[in-house]
Coordinates of C-alpha atoms and ligand atoms in Angstrom, one line a residue:
M1 CA -12.7 22.3 -78.7
P2 CA -14.9 18.7 -79.0
D3 CA -18.5 19.1 -79.6
P4 CA -20.3 19.1 -76.6
A5 CA -22.9 16.7 -77.9
L6 CA -20.1 14.4 -78.2
T7 CA -18.8 14.5 -74.6
P8 CA -18.3 11.2 -73.0
A9 CA -21.0 10.0 -70.5
A10 CA -19.1 6.7 -70.2
A11 CA -15.7 5.4 -70.2
P12 CA -14.2 5.1 -73.9
V13 CA -14.3 1.3 -75.3
T14 CA -12.3 0.4 -78.5
L15 CA -14.1 -2.1 -80.7
S16 CA -12.3 -4.2 -83.4
G17 CA -13.6 -5.0 -87.0
V18 CA -12.3 -4.9 -90.6
A19 CA -11.1 -1.7 -92.0
A20 CA -13.5 -1.3 -95.0
S21 CA -13.3 1.9 -96.5
P22 CA -10.5 4.4 -95.2
G23 CA -11.1 8.0 -93.3
T24 CA -12.0 8.9 -89.9
G25 CA -15.8 9.5 -89.1
I26 CA -16.7 11.1 -85.7
G27 CA -20.4 11.5 -85.0
P28 CA -23.8 10.0 -82.9
A29 CA -24.7 6.4 -83.6
F30 CA -27.7 6.3 -85.9
I31 CA -28.9 2.4 -85.3
L32 CA -30.6 1.3 -88.4
S33 CA -32.7 -1.6 -87.1
A34 CA -36.1 -2.6 -87.8
P35 CA -38.3 -2.2 -84.8
D36 CA -40.5 -4.3 -83.2
L37 CA -43.9 -3.7 -84.6
S38 CA -45.9 -6.4 -82.9
F39 CA -49.1 -5.4 -80.5
E40 CA -52.3 -7.1 -79.0
T41 CA -54.9 -7.5 -80.6
L42 CA -58.0 -5.7 -78.6
T43 CA -61.7 -5.9 -78.8
G44 CA -64.4 -3.7 -77.4
Q45 CA -62.5 -0.5 -77.7
D46 CA -64.0 3.1 -78.2
P47 CA -64.4 3.7 -81.8
A48 CA -64.0 7.5 -81.5
A49 CA -60.8 7.3 -79.1
E50 CA -59.3 4.6 -81.4
R51 CA -59.9 7.1 -84.5
V52 CA -58.4 10.0 -82.8
R53 CA -55.2 7.6 -82.5
L54 CA -55.4 6.5 -86.0
D55 CA -55.5 10.0 -87.3
A56 CA -52.7 10.9 -85.2
A57 CA -50.5 8.4 -86.5
L58 CA -51.8 9.0 -90.3
A59 CA -50.8 12.7 -89.8
G60 CA -47.2 11.7 -88.6
S61 CA -46.9 9.3 -91.6
R62 CA -48.2 11.8 -94.1
T63 CA -45.5 14.7 -92.3
D64 CA -42.8 11.4 -92.6
L65 CA -43.5 10.7 -96.3
H66 CA -43.3 14.7 -97.5
G67 CA -39.9 14.6 -95.7
V68 CA -38.7 11.5 -97.1
R69 CA -40.0 12.2 -100.7
E70 CA -38.0 15.4 -100.8
G71 CA -35.0 14.1 -99.3
A72 CA -34.9 11.3 -101.8
R73 CA -35.7 13.9 -104.6
A74 CA -32.5 15.7 -103.5
R75 CA -30.3 12.7 -103.6
L76 CA -31.8 10.1 -105.8
G77 CA -33.8 12.0 -108.3
D78 CA -37.5 12.1 -109.4
D79 CA -37.7 8.3 -109.7
A80 CA -36.6 7.8 -106.4
A81 CA -39.4 10.5 -105.0
A82 CA -42.1 9.3 -106.9
I83 CA -42.2 5.9 -104.8
F84 CA -43.2 8.0 -101.8
D85 CA -45.4 10.1 -104.0
A86 CA -47.3 6.6 -104.3
H87 CA -47.2 6.0 -100.3
L88 CA -48.8 9.3 -99.8
L89 CA -51.5 8.5 -102.0
L90 CA -52.0 5.0 -100.8
L91 CA -52.3 6.4 -97.2
D92 CA -55.6 8.4 -98.6
D93 CA -56.8 5.6 -100.6
P94 CA -60.7 5.7 -99.6
E95 CA -61.2 1.7 -99.9
L96 CA -58.3 1.3 -97.4
G97 CA -59.9 4.0 -95.4
A98 CA -63.2 2.5 -95.0
A99 CA -62.3 -1.3 -94.4
I100 CA -60.1 0.5 -91.5
Q101 CA -63.1 2.4 -90.2
E102 CA -65.0 -0.5 -90.5
S103 CA -62.9 -2.6 -88.0
L104 CA -62.7 0.4 -85.9
T105 CA -66.6 0.8 -85.4
G106 CA -66.6 -3.0 -84.6
G107 CA -64.5 -2.2 -81.3
A108 CA -60.9 -3.0 -82.9
N109 CA -57.9 -1.1 -82.0
A110 CA -56.4 1.1 -84.3
E111 CA -53.2 -1.0 -84.3
A112 CA -55.6 -4.5 -85.5
A113 CA -57.7 -2.5 -87.6
V114 CA -54.6 -1.4 -89.8
H115 CA -52.8 -4.5 -90.0
G116 CA -55.9 -6.3 -91.0
A117 CA -57.2 -3.8 -93.6
F118 CA -53.7 -3.7 -95.2
E119 CA -53.2 -7.2 -94.6
A120 CA -56.6 -8.0 -97.1
F121 CA -54.9 -5.4 -99.8
I122 CA -51.6 -6.9 -99.8
G123 CA -52.9 -10.6 -100.5
M124 CA -55.2 -9.1 -103.7
F125 CA -52.3 -7.4 -104.9
E126 CA -49.8 -10.3 -104.3
S127 CA -52.1 -12.4 -106.2
L128 CA -52.1 -10.3 -109.5
D129 CA -50.3 -11.3 -112.5
D130 CA -49.1 -7.9 -113.4
P131 CA -45.6 -7.3 -112.1
Y132 CA -46.2 -3.4 -111.3
L133 CA -49.3 -4.1 -109.5
R134 CA -47.6 -6.8 -107.5
E135 CA -44.9 -4.3 -106.6
R136 CA -47.6 -2.6 -104.9
A137 CA -47.9 -5.0 -102.1
A138 CA -44.4 -4.3 -101.2
D139 CA -45.1 0.1 -101.0
L140 CA -48.2 -1.4 -98.7
R141 CA -46.4 -3.1 -96.4
D142 CA -43.6 -0.3 -96.1
L143 CA -46.8 2.1 -95.4
R144 CA -48.2 -0.2 -92.9
A145 CA -45.1 -0.4 -91.1
R146 CA -45.0 3.3 -91.2
V147 CA -48.2 3.8 -89.8
L148 CA -47.9 1.0 -87.2
S149 CA -44.8 2.8 -85.9
H150 CA -46.5 5.8 -85.4
L151 CA -49.3 4.0 -83.2
L152 CA -46.9 2.2 -81.2
G153 CA -44.5 5.4 -80.8
R154 CA -41.9 3.1 -82.1
P155 CA -39.9 5.2 -84.9
L156 CA -38.8 3.3 -87.9
A157 CA -35.2 3.6 -88.5
S158 CA -34.2 3.9 -92.5
L159 CA -31.6 5.8 -93.8
A160 CA -33.9 8.1 -95.7
E161 CA -35.3 9.3 -92.4
L162 CA -31.9 10.6 -91.4
R163 CA -31.5 14.1 -90.9
E164 CA -28.4 15.2 -88.8
P165 CA -24.9 13.8 -89.5
A166 CA -24.7 10.5 -87.9
I167 CA -22.4 7.3 -88.0
V168 CA -24.8 4.3 -89.2
V169 CA -24.8 1.0 -87.1
A170 CA -26.4 -1.8 -88.3
H171 CA -26.5 -5.8 -88.4
D172 CA -25.5 -5.1 -92.5
L173 CA -26.2 -2.9 -94.7
T174 CA -28.5 -4.0 -97.9
P175 CA -27.3 -2.5 -101.2
S176 CA -30.7 -0.4 -101.3
D177 CA -29.6 0.8 -98.0
T178 CA -26.3 1.8 -99.1
A179 CA -27.7 3.2 -102.2
G180 CA -29.9 5.3 -100.0
L181 CA -27.1 6.7 -97.7
D182 CA -26.4 10.3 -97.9
P183 CA -22.8 11.1 -98.3
A184 CA -23.5 14.6 -96.8
L185 CA -25.1 13.3 -93.8
V186 CA -23.6 10.0 -92.9
R187 CA -20.1 10.5 -91.4
G188 CA -19.1 6.4 -91.4
V189 CA -20.4 2.9 -91.4
V190 CA -20.1 0.4 -88.6
T191 CA -21.7 -3.2 -89.3
A192 CA -21.8 -6.2 -87.3
V193 CA -21.0 -8.7 -90.0
G194 CA -19.1 -9.1 -93.0
G195 CA -15.7 -8.6 -94.7
R196 CA -13.5 -6.2 -97.0
T197 CA -15.2 -7.6 -100.2
S198 CA -18.6 -8.1 -98.9
H199 CA -21.2 -5.6 -100.8
S200 CA -21.7 -3.3 -98.1
A201 CA -17.7 -2.6 -97.8
I202 CA -17.4 -1.8 -101.4
M203 CA -20.4 0.5 -101.7
A204 CA -19.0 2.3 -98.7
R205 CA -15.8 2.8 -100.7
G206 CA -17.6 3.8 -103.5
L207 CA -19.4 6.9 -101.5
G208 CA -15.7 7.6 -99.9
L209 CA -17.4 6.6 -96.5
P210 CA -15.3 5.6 -93.5
A211 CA -16.3 2.0 -92.8
V212 CA -15.8 -0.6 -90.2
V213 CA -17.3 -4.0 -90.8
G214 CA -17.3 -7.4 -89.2
V215 CA -17.4 -5.7 -85.6
G216 CA -19.8 -8.6 -84.1
E217 CA -23.4 -8.6 -83.2
A218 CA -22.6 -8.9 -79.4
A219 CA -20.2 -5.6 -79.4
L220 CA -22.9 -3.3 -81.3
A221 CA -25.7 -4.5 -78.7
G222 CA -24.8 -2.0 -76.3
L223 CA -24.8 1.1 -78.9
T224 CA -28.4 3.3 -78.5
R225 CA -29.0 6.2 -80.8
G226 CA -26.9 9.0 -80.3
T227 CA -24.0 7.0 -78.8
P228 CA -21.2 9.1 -79.6
L229 CA -18.7 6.9 -81.9
I230 CA -15.5 7.5 -83.9
V231 CA -15.0 5.3 -86.8
S232 CA -11.8 4.7 -88.0
G233 CA -11.9 2.8 -91.5
D234 CA -7.8 2.8 -91.6
A235 CA -7.6 1.0 -88.4
G236 CA -10.5 -0.8 -88.3
T237 CA -11.6 0.5 -84.9
V238 CA -15.0 2.0 -83.6
T239 CA -14.2 4.1 -80.4
V240 CA -17.5 4.4 -78.2
H241 CA -18.1 7.3 -76.0
P242 CA -14.5 8.6 -76.9
D243 CA -12.6 11.1 -74.4
A244 CA -11.3 14.4 -75.3
A245 CA -7.7 12.7 -76.5
A246 CA -9.4 10.5 -78.5
L247 CA -11.4 13.1 -80.3
N248 CA -8.7 15.1 -81.0
A249 CA -6.8 12.4 -82.4
A250 CA -9.6 11.7 -84.5
Q251 CA -9.8 15.1 -85.9
A252 CA -6.2 15.6 -86.4
A253 CA -6.4 12.2 -88.5
Q254 CA -9.0 14.0 -90.6
A255 CA -7.2 17.1 -91.2
A256 CA -4.4 15.3 -92.3
A257 CA -6.8 13.4 -94.6
H258 CA -8.0 16.5 -96.0
A259 CA -4.4 17.9 -96.5
E260 CA -3.6 14.7 -98.4
H261 CA -6.7 14.8 -100.7
A262 CA -5.9 18.7 -101.4
R263 CA -2.2 17.5 -102.4
L264 CA -3.2 14.5 -104.9
D265 CA -6.2 16.4 -106.4
A266 CA -3.6 18.2 -108.5
L267 CA -3.4 15.0 -110.3
K268 CA -6.6 14.7 -111.0
G269 CA -6.5 15.9 -115.1
Q270 CA -3.3 13.7 -115.4
E271 CA -3.2 11.0 -117.7
G272 CA -2.7 7.3 -116.4
R273 CA 0.9 6.6 -117.5
T274 CA 4.1 5.2 -116.3
A275 CA 7.1 7.3 -115.6
D276 CA 8.7 5.2 -118.4
G277 CA 5.2 5.5 -120.6
L278 CA 3.2 2.9 -120.3
R279 CA -0.1 3.7 -120.5
V280 CA -2.6 2.7 -117.6
E281 CA -5.7 3.6 -117.6
L282 CA -7.6 4.4 -114.2
A283 CA -11.1 3.9 -114.0
A284 CA -14.0 3.3 -111.3
N285 CA -16.2 1.0 -110.3
I286 CA -19.5 2.1 -109.6
G287 CA -22.9 0.5 -108.4
S288 CA -25.3 3.2 -109.5
P289 CA -25.4 6.2 -111.7
T290 CA -25.3 8.4 -108.3
E291 CA -21.6 7.6 -108.1
V292 CA -20.8 9.0 -111.3
P293 CA -19.9 12.5 -109.8
G294 CA -17.9 11.1 -107.3
A295 CA -15.8 9.1 -109.9
L296 CA -15.2 11.9 -112.1
N297 CA -14.4 14.2 -109.1
A298 CA -11.8 11.3 -108.3
G299 CA -10.6 12.1 -111.9
A300 CA -11.7 8.5 -113.6
E301 CA -10.8 8.1 -117.0
G302 CA -13.6 6.0 -117.5
V303 CA -16.1 3.4 -115.4
G304 CA -14.2 -0.2 -115.5
L305 CA -17.1 -1.9 -113.8
Y306 CA -20.6 -0.6 -113.3
R307 CA -22.2 -3.6 -111.4
T308 CA -25.6 -3.4 -113.0
E309 CA -27.0 -6.0 -110.1
F310 CA -27.4 -3.3 -107.7
L311 CA -30.5 -2.1 -109.7
F312 CA -32.1 -5.5 -109.5
L313 CA -31.5 -6.2 -105.4
G314 CA -33.4 -5.0 -102.2
R315 CA -36.6 -4.9 -104.2
D316 CA -39.6 -7.4 -105.0
D317 CA -39.8 -6.9 -108.5
L318 CA -37.4 -6.9 -111.7
P319 CA -36.6 -3.5 -113.5
G320 CA -38.0 -3.3 -116.9
E321 CA -36.2 -2.4 -120.0
D322 CA -37.0 1.5 -119.5
E323 CA -35.9 1.7 -116.4
Q324 CA -32.7 0.0 -116.7
Y325 CA -32.4 1.9 -120.1
R326 CA -32.6 5.1 -117.9
A327 CA -29.9 4.0 -115.3
Y328 CA -27.2 3.2 -118.4
R329 CA -27.6 6.2 -120.4
A330 CA -27.6 8.4 -117.0
V331 CA -24.0 6.5 -116.5
L332 CA -23.0 6.8 -120.3
E333 CA -23.9 10.4 -120.4
G334 CA -22.4 11.5 -117.0
M335 CA -19.0 9.7 -117.9
A336 CA -19.1 12.2 -121.2
G337 CA -17.6 9.9 -123.8
R338 CA -15.2 8.0 -121.4
P339 CA -15.3 4.5 -121.7
V340 CA -18.1 2.7 -120.0
I341 CA -18.1 -1.0 -119.0
I342 CA -21.4 -2.3 -118.1
R343 CA -21.2 -5.8 -116.7
T344 CA -24.7 -7.9 -117.3
L345 CA -26.4 -9.0 -114.2
D346 CA -24.3 -11.0 -111.9
I347 CA -26.6 -12.3 -109.4
G348 CA -26.3 -15.5 -107.2
G349 CA -23.6 -16.3 -104.7
D350 CA -23.6 -13.5 -102.1
K351 CA -26.6 -11.7 -104.0
A352 CA -29.9 -13.2 -103.9
L353 CA -32.6 -11.9 -105.9
P354 CA -35.9 -12.8 -104.3
A355 CA -38.0 -11.8 -107.5
L356 CA -36.8 -14.5 -109.3
G357 CA -37.7 -17.2 -106.2
L358 CA -34.7 -19.6 -106.9
P359 CA -34.3 -22.6 -104.6
H360 CA -31.6 -22.7 -102.0
E361 CA -28.5 -24.0 -103.6
E362 CA -25.9 -25.7 -100.7
N363 CA -23.1 -24.0 -102.7
P364 CA -24.2 -20.7 -104.3
F365 CA -21.0 -19.3 -105.1
L366 CA -20.4 -22.8 -107.2
G367 CA -24.0 -22.4 -108.4
F368 CA -26.3 -21.0 -110.8
R369 CA -25.2 -17.4 -110.6
A370 CA -24.6 -14.8 -113.1
I371 CA -23.9 -15.8 -116.8
R372 CA -25.4 -19.0 -116.1
L373 CA -28.6 -17.8 -115.2
C374 CA -29.2 -15.5 -117.8
L375 CA -28.5 -18.1 -120.2
A376 CA -31.1 -20.0 -118.7
R377 CA -33.4 -17.0 -118.4
P378 CA -33.5 -15.5 -121.7
D379 CA -36.6 -13.4 -120.6
L380 CA -34.5 -11.7 -118.3
F381 CA -31.2 -11.5 -120.0
R382 CA -32.7 -9.9 -123.1
V383 CA -34.3 -6.9 -121.3
Q384 CA -31.0 -6.3 -120.1
L385 CA -29.4 -6.3 -123.3
R386 CA -31.7 -4.7 -125.3
A387 CA -31.6 -1.6 -122.2
L388 CA -27.9 -1.9 -122.9
L389 CA -28.4 -1.3 -126.9
R390 CA -30.5 1.5 -126.7
A391 CA -28.4 3.3 -124.3
S392 CA -25.2 2.5 -126.3
V393 CA -26.0 5.8 -128.7
H394 CA -25.3 8.1 -125.4
G395 CA -21.7 7.3 -124.9
Q396 CA -18.9 4.8 -125.2
L397 CA -20.5 1.5 -124.0
H398 CA -18.8 -1.6 -123.6
V399 CA -20.7 -4.7 -122.8
M400 CA -19.1 -7.0 -120.3
F401 CA -20.6 -10.7 -119.1
P402 CA -19.5 -12.0 -115.6
M403 CA -18.5 -15.5 -114.2
I404 CA -17.9 -16.7 -117.7
A405 CA -16.3 -20.5 -117.5
T406 CA -16.5 -21.8 -120.9
V407 CA -16.0 -20.2 -124.5
Q408 CA -19.3 -21.7 -125.2
E409 CA -21.2 -19.5 -122.5
F410 CA -19.4 -16.7 -124.2
L411 CA -20.3 -17.2 -127.3
D412 CA -23.9 -18.0 -126.4
A413 CA -23.9 -14.7 -124.5
R414 CA -22.7 -13.0 -127.2
A415 CA -25.1 -14.4 -129.6
H416 CA -28.2 -13.0 -127.2
L417 CA -26.3 -9.4 -127.7
D418 CA -26.6 -10.0 -131.4
A419 CA -30.0 -11.0 -131.6
A420 CA -31.2 -8.1 -129.0
R421 CA -29.2 -5.9 -131.7
A422 CA -30.9 -7.4 -134.8
E423 CA -34.2 -7.1 -132.9
L424 CA -34.0 -3.4 -132.3
T425 CA -32.3 -2.6 -135.8
A426 CA -35.8 -4.1 -137.1
E427 CA -37.6 -1.7 -135.0
G428 CA -36.1 0.9 -136.1
V429 CA -34.2 1.9 -132.9
P430 CA -30.6 3.2 -133.3
V431 CA -27.5 1.2 -131.8
A432 CA -24.2 2.2 -131.7
A433 CA -22.0 0.4 -134.5
D434 CA -19.0 -0.4 -132.5
I435 CA -19.8 -1.7 -128.9
P436 CA -16.5 -3.9 -127.5
V437 CA -18.2 -7.1 -126.1
G438 CA -15.4 -8.6 -123.3
M439 CA -15.6 -11.0 -120.2
M440 CA -14.8 -11.1 -116.8
V441 CA -11.8 -13.7 -115.7
E442 CA -13.0 -14.7 -112.2
I443 CA -13.0 -18.6 -112.8
P444 CA -9.4 -20.0 -113.3
A445 CA -10.8 -22.0 -116.5
A446 CA -11.3 -18.9 -117.9
A447 CA -7.8 -18.0 -117.5
A448 CA -6.2 -21.2 -118.1
L449 CA -7.8 -20.9 -121.7
S450 CA -7.5 -17.2 -122.0
E451 CA -5.6 -17.5 -125.3
Q452 CA -9.0 -19.4 -126.9
F453 CA -11.1 -16.9 -125.1
A454 CA -9.1 -14.2 -126.6
R455 CA -10.1 -15.4 -130.1
H456 CA -13.7 -13.8 -129.5
A457 CA -13.6 -11.5 -126.7
D458 CA -12.4 -8.0 -127.2
F459 CA -11.0 -7.4 -123.6
F460 CA -10.8 -9.1 -120.6
S461 CA -11.1 -7.9 -117.0
V462 CA -10.0 -9.8 -114.1
G463 CA -12.5 -10.0 -111.3
S464 CA -10.0 -11.1 -108.3
N465 CA -12.3 -10.8 -105.7
D466 CA -13.9 -14.1 -107.2
L467 CA -10.5 -15.5 -109.0
I468 CA -8.7 -15.2 -105.7
G469 CA -11.6 -17.2 -103.8
Y470 CA -11.9 -19.9 -106.6
A471 CA -8.2 -20.2 -107.0
M472 CA -7.6 -20.9 -103.3
A473 CA -11.0 -22.5 -102.5
A474 CA -11.6 -19.5 -99.8
D475 CA -14.7 -17.9 -99.7
R476 CA -14.1 -14.3 -99.4
M477 CA -16.9 -14.0 -96.7
N478 CA -15.5 -16.2 -94.2
E479 CA -13.2 -15.0 -91.5
R480 CA -12.1 -18.5 -90.5
V481 CA -10.2 -19.1 -94.0
A482 CA -9.4 -15.4 -94.7
N483 CA -5.9 -16.6 -94.3
L484 CA -6.1 -18.4 -97.3
Y485 CA -7.7 -15.5 -99.2
Q486 CA -4.1 -14.5 -100.7
P487 CA -4.1 -11.6 -103.2
L488 CA -0.3 -11.9 -103.7
N489 CA -0.3 -15.6 -103.6
P490 CA 1.9 -16.7 -106.7
A491 CA -0.9 -19.1 -107.8
V492 CA -3.1 -15.8 -108.3
L493 CA -0.6 -14.0 -110.0
T494 CA 0.1 -17.0 -112.5
L495 CA -3.6 -17.3 -113.5
I496 CA -3.3 -13.6 -114.0
A497 CA -0.1 -13.9 -116.0
L498 CA -1.7 -16.7 -118.1
T499 CA -4.7 -14.3 -118.9
C500 CA -2.6 -11.3 -120.2
Q501 CA -0.2 -13.8 -122.2
G502 CA -3.5 -15.2 -123.7
A503 CA -5.0 -11.8 -124.5
A504 CA -1.6 -10.5 -126.1
R505 CA -1.5 -13.3 -128.3
H506 CA -4.6 -11.5 -130.2
G507 CA -4.2 -7.8 -129.5
R508 CA -6.3 -7.6 -126.7
W509 CA -6.3 -5.8 -123.3
V510 CA -6.8 -6.8 -119.9
G511 CA -7.8 -4.9 -117.2
V512 CA -8.5 -5.7 -113.2
C513 CA -11.7 -4.8 -111.6
G514 CA -11.5 -6.4 -108.4
E515 CA -10.1 -5.3 -105.1
M516 CA -6.8 -5.8 -106.0
A517 CA -6.8 -3.2 -108.6
G518 CA -6.5 -0.5 -105.7
D519 CA -4.2 -2.3 -103.3
P520 CA -0.8 -0.4 -103.7
L521 CA 1.3 -3.7 -103.3
A522 CA -0.5 -5.5 -106.3
L523 CA -0.4 -2.6 -108.3
P524 CA 3.5 -2.7 -109.4
L525 CA 2.7 -6.8 -109.9
L526 CA -0.6 -6.1 -112.0
V527 CA 1.3 -3.6 -114.5
G528 CA 4.4 -5.8 -114.4
L529 CA 2.3 -8.7 -115.6
G530 CA 0.7 -6.7 -118.5
V531 CA -2.5 -4.9 -116.8
T532 CA -3.2 -2.0 -118.6
E533 CA -6.5 -0.8 -117.1
L534 CA -7.0 -0.7 -113.1
S535 CA -10.7 -0.1 -111.9
M536 CA -11.2 0.5 -108.2
S537 CA -13.4 2.4 -105.8
S538 CA -13.3 6.1 -106.5
P539 CA -11.3 7.3 -102.9
A540 CA -8.6 4.9 -104.4
L541 CA -8.3 6.3 -107.6
L542 CA -5.8 9.7 -106.7
P543 CA -3.7 7.6 -104.8
R544 CA -3.1 4.7 -107.3
R545 CA -2.7 7.3 -109.9
E546 CA 0.1 9.0 -108.1
Q547 CA 1.8 5.3 -107.8
V548 CA 1.2 4.6 -111.6
L549 CA 3.1 8.0 -112.3
N550 CA 5.6 7.4 -110.2
L551 CA 6.0 3.8 -111.7
N552 CA 8.9 2.6 -114.0
A553 CA 7.0 -0.5 -115.9
A554 CA 10.2 -1.9 -116.9
Q555 CA 11.0 -2.6 -113.3
A556 CA 7.7 -3.6 -112.6
R557 CA 7.8 -6.2 -115.1
E558 CA 11.1 -7.8 -113.5
L559 CA 9.5 -7.9 -110.4
A560 CA 6.4 -9.6 -111.5
A561 CA 8.7 -12.2 -113.2
H562 CA 10.4 -12.9 -110.1
A563 CA 7.3 -13.0 -108.1
L564 CA 6.0 -16.0 -110.1
T565 CA 9.0 -17.8 -109.0
L566 CA 8.3 -17.5 -105.3
S567 CA 6.4 -20.0 -103.2
H568 CA 4.8 -17.8 -100.8
A569 CA 2.3 -14.7 -100.8
A570 CA 4.7 -13.4 -97.8
E571 CA 7.6 -13.5 -100.0
V572 CA 6.1 -11.7 -102.6
E573 CA 4.9 -9.1 -100.4
A574 CA 8.1 -9.0 -99.0
A575 CA 9.6 -8.6 -102.8
V576 CA 7.4 -5.8 -103.5
R577 CA 8.0 -3.8 -100.3
A578 CA 12.0 -4.4 -100.9
A579 CA 11.5 -2.9 -104.7
Y580 CA 9.1 -0.1 -103.2
P581 CA 10.3 0.7 -99.8
H582 CA 8.0 4.2 -99.6
L583 CA 4.9 1.6 -99.3
T584 CA 4.1 1.7 -95.8
P585 CA 2.3 -0.8 -94.2
T586 CA -0.9 0.9 -93.9
D587 CA -0.8 1.4 -97.3
A588 CA -1.7 -2.2 -98.2
Ligands
LIG601 C1 -14.9 -9.8 -108.9 O1 -15.2 -10.9 -108.7 O2 -13.6 -9.6 -108.3 C2 -15.7 -8.8 -109.1 C3 -15.2 -7.6 -109.6 O3 -16.9 -8.9 -109.1 P1 -18.2 -8.8 -107.6 O4 -16.9 -8.5 -106.9 O5 -18.9 -8.4 -108.2 O6 -18.4 -10.5 -107.7
LIG602 MG1 -17.2 -11.3 -109.3

């Protein structure tokens, strides 16, 4: 029987967007948007009455913070909870309290008193050199918003406030929003903007949450907190005010997905190997240590890509060596001896880092990003490399450099790694002896010169998300050129073939860690071209494992060789579908 809370109050409406993460979610909307905290500045107010309002707001803030802190502790651990301990301490700060009281005594309304007192403290912290203390300014801003939201009666919408199962609806989700999602409460994600390879989509897939992105701002404008929704991450649709028939269909889809999951679960312990014996390792892409249990649960044989930039995003400061070390160590220990490929900072492009204060660029995807930035900022790079090397004794670390365009960049990056190792050794800090050092192949120049790169790099991982974008000159985020973003274009396949050929000459292995690795249509082609490791978001792992177990590598090689002779992506798709007729359109 449909949940009475979801009984439609209006006629059902179906919104369309991009199917970003599979599955079906049913629940009330939780709108994640910053409330309007503007207020009028008043004078001549009654100080005692304003004090009562303020005390109520402070008490409300304290109650929130206790709840948020415990939620963060349970989900994300003690480090995340400590942030809210700091907020609680700031709330009772005597100097701040005295400044607020002084304004109240002068006749200010509580909103103006709070705003003004916090502003003075924020300015003071922001002017300090110590990055730790500067970070406190961000805490003060957060805290001020919380107190004002209580005074104004306009609740803050933060995912940490989520207490009941819901579907999160937002303009977009920042990586830190997504990292704060509690998969136990979030039934699905709907965003106004973004595409399949936007980072919010990738994170939703990593957490196994149904998601539809790019629905458009106007379509979401009519939704309010509690609006009943169904998110179909397979169809890319959102049903608003679903009727009984839609709810029944959604529940049936959930039951079918559940049964399919139970069937695939049996494959978890099996090693990735084709029917004719070729080893193909199936690894997980993760963005934070919290994704490790999900990866293991999906039978990941390793981590093929840990995107470390998520540690850096959504904050006003930079993570220090110890904080980074703890995150890398947690992943290595969590994976318990399985190989873990940690990619060094890939910032720039669609991932901005405010703490670096980088100037605006006309073409950020062709600009100062990833390894280019790291080589220009050894101060930043060395901190990460030292943290990685320190963590190396806790598992099977592989280091990977992103966005490599020239052989010199790879050599320079590795020289920094060697120097960091020498530094640590001189300090008496233990470092693992054997750490493979590889690179992403996501710039066509790297694919073209793969033989020369393979003289130096221990392994390659094809970043197909960017490689397709650069090969086709089509921005992966731009819906207007989405028709050109063609994973199966023979030009893209040729670049991957070149990568595999160059690698083979020096006995190096090639993986794929872009979204193509989890695409069932691409899988036989990739294996046929010589790729022996596929790294993808965890929910894709079991279905792709089943596909690998049933695949004949010799047949895949023939198919791939044929695909390289074709002219159109559509012809390649037709050839794959002809060879594997059981691949249904929804598998794509
Ligand atoms: C890629 O480009 O395919 C890749 C894996 O890197 P990212 O998606 O993080 O740019
Ligand atoms: Mg990339």
